[in-house]
Structure formats: C-alpha cells, structure tokens
mmCIF file of C-alpha atoms in Angstrom:
data_model
loop_
_atom_site.group_PDB
_atom_site.id
_atom_site.type_symbol
_atom_site.label_atom_id
_atom_site.label_comp_id
_atom_site.label_asym_id
_atom_site.label_seq_id
_atom_site.Cartn_x
_atom_site.Cartn_y
_atom_site.Cartn_z
ATOM 1 C CA UNK P 26 31.361 14.176 -0.138
ATOM 2 C CA UNK P 27 29.171 16.636 1.277
ATOM 3 C CA UNK P 28 26.433 16.050 3.734
ATOM 4 C CA UNK P 29 23.454 18.477 4.297
ATOM 5 C CA UNK P 30 20.907 18.380 6.902
ATOM 6 C CA UNK P 31 17.353 18.552 5.697
ATOM 7 C CA UNK P 32 14.747 19.728 7.985
ATOM 8 C CA UNK P 33 11.645 17.773 8.400
ATOM 9 C CA UNK P 34 8.514 19.513 9.773
ATOM 10 C CA UNK P 35 7.092 18.079 12.942
ATOM 11 C CA UNK P 36 4.379 15.584 12.458
ATOM 12 C CA UNK P 37 1.502 14.772 14.804
ATOM 13 C CA UNK P 38 0.824 11.027 15.612
ATOM 14 C CA UNK P 39 -0.416 8.799 18.216
ATOM 15 C CA UNK P 40 3.040 8.222 19.703
ATOM 16 C CA UNK P 41 4.385 11.785 19.024
ATOM 17 C CA UNK P 42 6.795 13.128 21.542
ATOM 18 C CA UNK P 43 4.920 16.215 21.972
ATOM 19 C CA UNK P 44 2.159 14.256 23.789
ATOM 20 C CA UNK P 45 2.184 14.323 27.434
ATOM 21 C CA UNK P 46 0.060 13.047 30.126
ATOM 22 C CA UNK P 47 -0.596 16.267 31.871
ATOM 23 C CA UNK P 48 -0.039 19.993 31.340
ATOM 24 C CA UNK P 49 3.263 21.170 32.871
ATOM 25 C CA UNK P 50 4.160 24.716 32.345
ATOM 26 C CA UNK P 51 7.902 25.239 31.453
ATOM 27 C CA UNK P 52 9.430 27.426 34.093
ATOM 28 C CA UNK P 53 12.281 28.448 31.575
ATOM 29 C CA UNK P 54 9.937 30.053 29.120
ATOM 30 C CA UNK P 55 8.715 33.569 29.537
ATOM 31 C CA UNK P 56 5.593 33.229 27.511
ATOM 32 C CA UNK P 57 3.078 30.470 27.407
ATOM 33 C CA UNK P 58 -0.042 30.172 25.020
ATOM 34 C CA UNK P 59 -2.622 27.482 26.009
ATOM 35 C CA UNK P 60 -5.149 26.585 23.390
ATOM 36 C CA UNK P 61 -7.914 24.190 24.743
ATOM 37 C CA UNK P 62 -11.278 22.983 24.010
ATOM 38 C CA UNK P 63 -14.406 22.201 26.351
ATOM 39 C CA UNK P 64 -12.920 18.799 27.505
ATOM 40 C CA UNK P 65 -9.918 20.533 29.171
ATOM 41 C CA UNK P 66 -11.546 23.409 30.725
ATOM 42 C CA UNK P 67 -11.299 22.174 34.344
ATOM 43 C CA UNK P 68 -7.801 20.973 34.023
ATOM 44 C CA UNK P 69 -6.517 24.432 32.392
ATOM 45 C CA UNK P 70 -8.415 26.628 34.919
ATOM 46 C CA UNK P 71 -6.582 24.491 37.625
ATOM 47 C CA UNK P 72 -3.365 24.720 36.015
ATOM 48 C CA UNK P 73 -3.359 28.513 35.773
ATOM 49 C CA UNK P 74 -4.709 29.517 38.788
ATOM 50 C CA UNK P 75 -1.167 29.370 40.290
ATOM 51 C CA UNK P 76 0.528 31.063 37.444
ATOM 52 C CA UNK P 77 0.308 34.739 37.751
ATOM 53 C CA UNK P 78 3.969 35.766 37.401
ATOM 54 C CA UNK P 79 4.499 34.671 33.938
ATOM 55 C CA UNK P 80 3.075 35.869 30.781
ATOM 56 C CA UNK P 81 0.093 33.526 29.866
ATOM 57 C CA UNK P 82 -2.431 33.847 27.026
ATOM 58 C CA UNK P 83 -5.365 31.490 26.386
ATOM 59 C CA UNK P 84 -7.679 30.430 23.552
ATOM 60 C CA UNK P 85 -10.791 28.381 24.319
ATOM 61 C CA UNK P 86 -11.939 26.473 21.300
ATOM 62 C CA UNK P 87 -15.739 26.490 21.484
ATOM 63 C CA UNK P 88 -17.365 24.242 19.132
ATOM 64 C CA UNK P 89 -15.554 24.119 15.803
ATOM 65 C CA UNK P 90 -12.143 25.990 15.422
ATOM 66 C CA UNK P 91 -12.200 29.456 13.662
ATOM 67 C CA UNK P 92 -8.995 28.961 11.648
ATOM 68 C CA UNK P 93 -8.510 32.705 10.936
ATOM 69 C CA UNK P 94 -8.664 33.557 14.601
ATOM 70 C CA UNK P 95 -6.203 30.641 15.447
ATOM 71 C CA UNK P 96 -3.736 31.579 12.704
ATOM 72 C CA UNK P 97 -3.602 35.357 13.866
ATOM 73 C CA UNK P 98 -3.018 34.097 17.483
ATOM 74 C CA UNK P 99 -0.284 31.763 16.448
ATOM 75 C CA UNK P 100 1.540 34.071 13.972
ATOM 76 C CA UNK P 101 1.514 36.987 16.661
ATOM 77 C CA UNK P 102 3.414 34.845 19.028
ATOM 78 C CA UNK P 103 7.035 35.990 19.861
ATOM 79 C CA UNK P 104 9.872 33.636 19.131
ATOM 80 C CA UNK P 105 10.380 31.113 22.238
ATOM 81 C CA UNK P 106 6.576 31.126 23.010
ATOM 82 C CA UNK P 107 5.750 27.617 24.521
ATOM 83 C CA UNK P 108 2.669 26.424 22.996
ATOM 84 C CA UNK P 109 0.144 23.945 25.202
ATOM 85 C CA UNK P 110 -2.684 22.244 23.369
ATOM 86 C CA UNK P 111 -5.288 20.412 25.574
ATOM 87 C CA UNK P 112 -8.152 19.137 23.357
ATOM 88 C CA UNK P 113 -9.564 15.980 21.598
ATOM 89 C CA UNK P 114 -7.485 14.485 18.798
ATOM 90 C CA UNK P 115 -9.325 16.251 15.864
ATOM 91 C CA UNK P 116 -8.986 19.725 17.465
ATOM 92 C CA UNK P 117 -5.227 18.903 18.831
ATOM 93 C CA UNK P 118 -4.282 17.814 15.131
ATOM 94 C CA UNK P 119 -5.612 21.185 13.628
ATOM 95 C CA UNK P 120 -4.026 23.287 16.094
ATOM 96 C CA UNK P 121 -0.870 21.307 15.962
ATOM 97 C CA UNK P 122 -0.418 21.605 12.032
ATOM 98 C CA UNK P 123 -1.342 25.386 12.196
ATOM 99 C CA UNK P 124 1.311 25.920 14.998
ATOM 100 C CA UNK P 125 3.856 24.248 12.657
ATOM 101 C CA UNK P 126 3.024 26.139 9.699
ATOM 102 C CA UNK P 127 3.512 29.298 11.961
ATOM 103 C CA UNK P 128 6.786 28.329 12.913
ATOM 104 C CA UNK P 129 6.535 26.542 16.318
ATOM 105 C CA UNK P 130 8.954 23.409 16.693
ATOM 106 C CA UNK P 131 8.360 20.351 18.436
ATOM 107 C CA UNK P 132 10.254 21.400 21.544
ATOM 108 C CA UNK P 133 7.883 24.494 21.757
ATOM 109 C CA UNK P 134 4.564 22.390 21.610
ATOM 110 C CA UNK P 135 3.122 20.319 24.266
ATOM 111 C CA UNK P 136 -0.128 18.331 23.657
ATOM 112 C CA UNK P 137 -2.505 16.731 26.256
ATOM 113 C CA UNK P 138 -5.179 14.563 24.428
ATOM 114 C CA UNK P 139 -8.596 14.070 25.938
ATOM 115 C CA UNK P 140 -10.238 11.078 24.583
ATOM 116 C CA UNK P 141 -9.012 8.615 22.207
ATOM 117 C CA UNK P 142 -5.948 8.972 19.829
ATOM 118 C CA UNK P 143 -5.915 7.979 16.219
ATOM 119 C CA UNK P 144 -3.500 5.833 14.266
ATOM 120 C CA UNK P 145 -2.757 5.810 10.568
ATOM 121 C CA UNK P 146 -1.113 3.223 8.386
ATOM 122 C CA UNK P 147 0.478 4.021 4.917
ATOM 123 C CA UNK P 148 -0.328 0.974 2.369
ATOM 124 C CA UNK P 149 2.639 0.031 0.395
ATOM 125 C CA UNK P 150 0.639 -1.406 -2.310
ATOM 126 C CA UNK P 151 -1.675 1.358 -3.250
ATOM 127 C CA UNK P 152 0.115 4.140 -1.564
ATOM 128 C CA UNK P 153 -2.922 5.214 0.481
ATOM 129 C CA UNK P 154 -2.977 6.443 4.172
ATOM 130 C CA UNK P 155 -5.931 5.675 6.156
ATOM 131 C CA UNK P 156 -7.052 5.556 9.872
ATOM 132 C CA UNK P 157 -6.848 2.204 11.239
ATOM 133 C CA UNK P 158 -7.073 -0.082 14.467
ATOM 134 C CA UNK P 159 -4.101 -0.581 16.864
ATOM 135 C CA UNK P 160 -3.897 -4.341 15.737
ATOM 136 C CA UNK P 161 -0.744 -5.614 14.265
ATOM 137 C CA UNK P 162 -2.575 -6.863 10.997
ATOM 138 C CA UNK P 163 -4.983 -4.497 9.260
ATOM 139 C CA UNK P 164 -6.810 -4.534 5.758
ATOM 140 C CA UNK P 165 -6.379 -1.321 3.488
ATOM 141 C CA UNK P 166 -9.785 0.138 2.999
ATOM 142 C CA UNK P 167 -8.887 1.301 -0.463
ATOM 143 C CA UNK P 168 -7.224 -1.817 -2.001
ATOM 144 C CA UNK P 169 -8.147 -4.268 0.496
ATOM 145 C CA UNK P 170 -4.735 -5.632 1.102
ATOM 146 C CA UNK P 171 -3.661 -7.631 4.024
ATOM 147 C CA UNK P 172 -0.877 -5.598 5.907
ATOM 148 C CA UNK P 173 1.586 -6.295 8.690
ATOM 149 C CA UNK P 174 1.830 -2.754 10.491
ATOM 150 C CA UNK P 175 5.347 -1.890 11.175
ATOM 151 C CA UNK P 176 6.696 -0.262 14.254
ATOM 152 C CA UNK P 177 8.146 2.809 12.471
ATOM 153 C CA UNK P 178 6.000 5.943 11.664
ATOM 154 C CA UNK P 179 6.815 7.622 8.445
ATOM 155 C CA UNK P 180 6.760 11.533 8.750
ATOM 156 C CA UNK P 181 6.878 11.851 5.194
ATOM 157 C CA UNK P 182 3.927 9.374 4.679
ATOM 158 C CA UNK P 183 2.076 10.374 7.763
ATOM 159 C CA UNK P 184 1.328 6.988 8.910
ATOM 160 C CA UNK P 185 2.919 3.672 10.082
ATOM 161 C CA UNK P 186 4.252 1.469 7.225
ATOM 162 C CA UNK P 187 1.908 -1.376 6.279
ATOM 163 C CA UNK P 188 3.635 -4.201 4.608
ATOM 164 C CA UNK P 189 1.251 -6.247 2.284
ATOM 165 C CA UNK P 190 1.055 -10.114 2.853
ATOM 166 C CA UNK P 191 -1.061 -12.751 1.225
ATOM 167 C CA UNK P 192 -3.103 -14.232 3.997
ATOM 168 C CA UNK P 193 -3.481 -17.448 2.225
ATOM 169 C CA UNK P 194 0.158 -18.133 2.611
ATOM 170 C CA UNK P 195 0.103 -17.182 6.068
ATOM 171 C CA UNK P 196 -2.653 -19.489 6.992
ATOM 172 C CA UNK P 197 -0.878 -22.445 5.227
ATOM 173 C CA UNK P 198 2.427 -21.846 7.115
ATOM 174 C CA UNK P 199 0.661 -21.905 10.340
ATOM 175 C CA UNK P 200 -1.205 -25.087 9.668
#
C-alpha cells in the first residue's frame, strides 16, 4: 500500500497559526519583508528602529492595495525571506493569499491583525461559505438552515463546518 503526502496550501483564518500578538523579527532569517497598512505604522516604525544589521524591506499599504506592485514585490523575494503582515483583516487576507501564491509557506509568514478578525462557516446543507458571528449556533444566510458550528476549520472549504439541525426538535428536547 502506497501512502503519499499531499501538500495543502496555507489558508488564513481567525485562528491561523500565523497570527501573532506582536511583531517579532526572527533572528535566524537574513531577509525580512514587512507589509503593513496605516493602522500599524507606529508599531512598525518602533520595531524596525533597532534593526539596521539585517536586510529589511518594507511596503506600506496606503488606501487600497495595488496588486501588481504587491505581486512584483513578493515574487522578487529570495527563498527564506521572512514575511510580516501588519494590517486590518481585509488587507491581511489579500497579502497572505498573494504571498502563498508567490510561494511563501506558513513558517515564513507572521501576521498581526489590527482590529476585528472574521470567521467563516461552511454550510453542510447548501455548501455555501459565509462570514458569520462567533456564536456556537448560526443561521446560513443562503438557505436559512440553523447550524451548530463545529470546532474544526476546513482548509478545503475555507470555513468552520456548520452542521444543520432542526430548531423545533431542539426546543422540544429542552422543554
């Protein structure tokens, strides 16, 4: 019997292992690339003030992301470059996805989120993934199914698995 390892591209989600509380430059990396938006300017300036001995490159996102400039920057990096993303959720997701497309691995990416994170649930009834609250029970916006949100995130479905239930039976069972 043959077993094969299948590579699964990194997926960014609210509990992703790449999300950190604060920016920590890896001392073992020779090159650091920091991509950040306006929310992170002060923190980034403070973090890089003491780092003149390492190769450091930065890109500030001003307003919307210029995808062409971002792609050129990411694809031009040497293997082993450590990427730091410090931004609001939407900008962080865009940069993360482009970085993965350019060949960065989860070990090479560190993300600091400014503001709220977002959570997605995959409905097992209609197969739709949607943004949701952090409640244990939610309702699918597409098919209106009531769902229990499971604890596991599906990298394939890009959401937590939502298991449909009939709320009438649940209310009867609690009576």
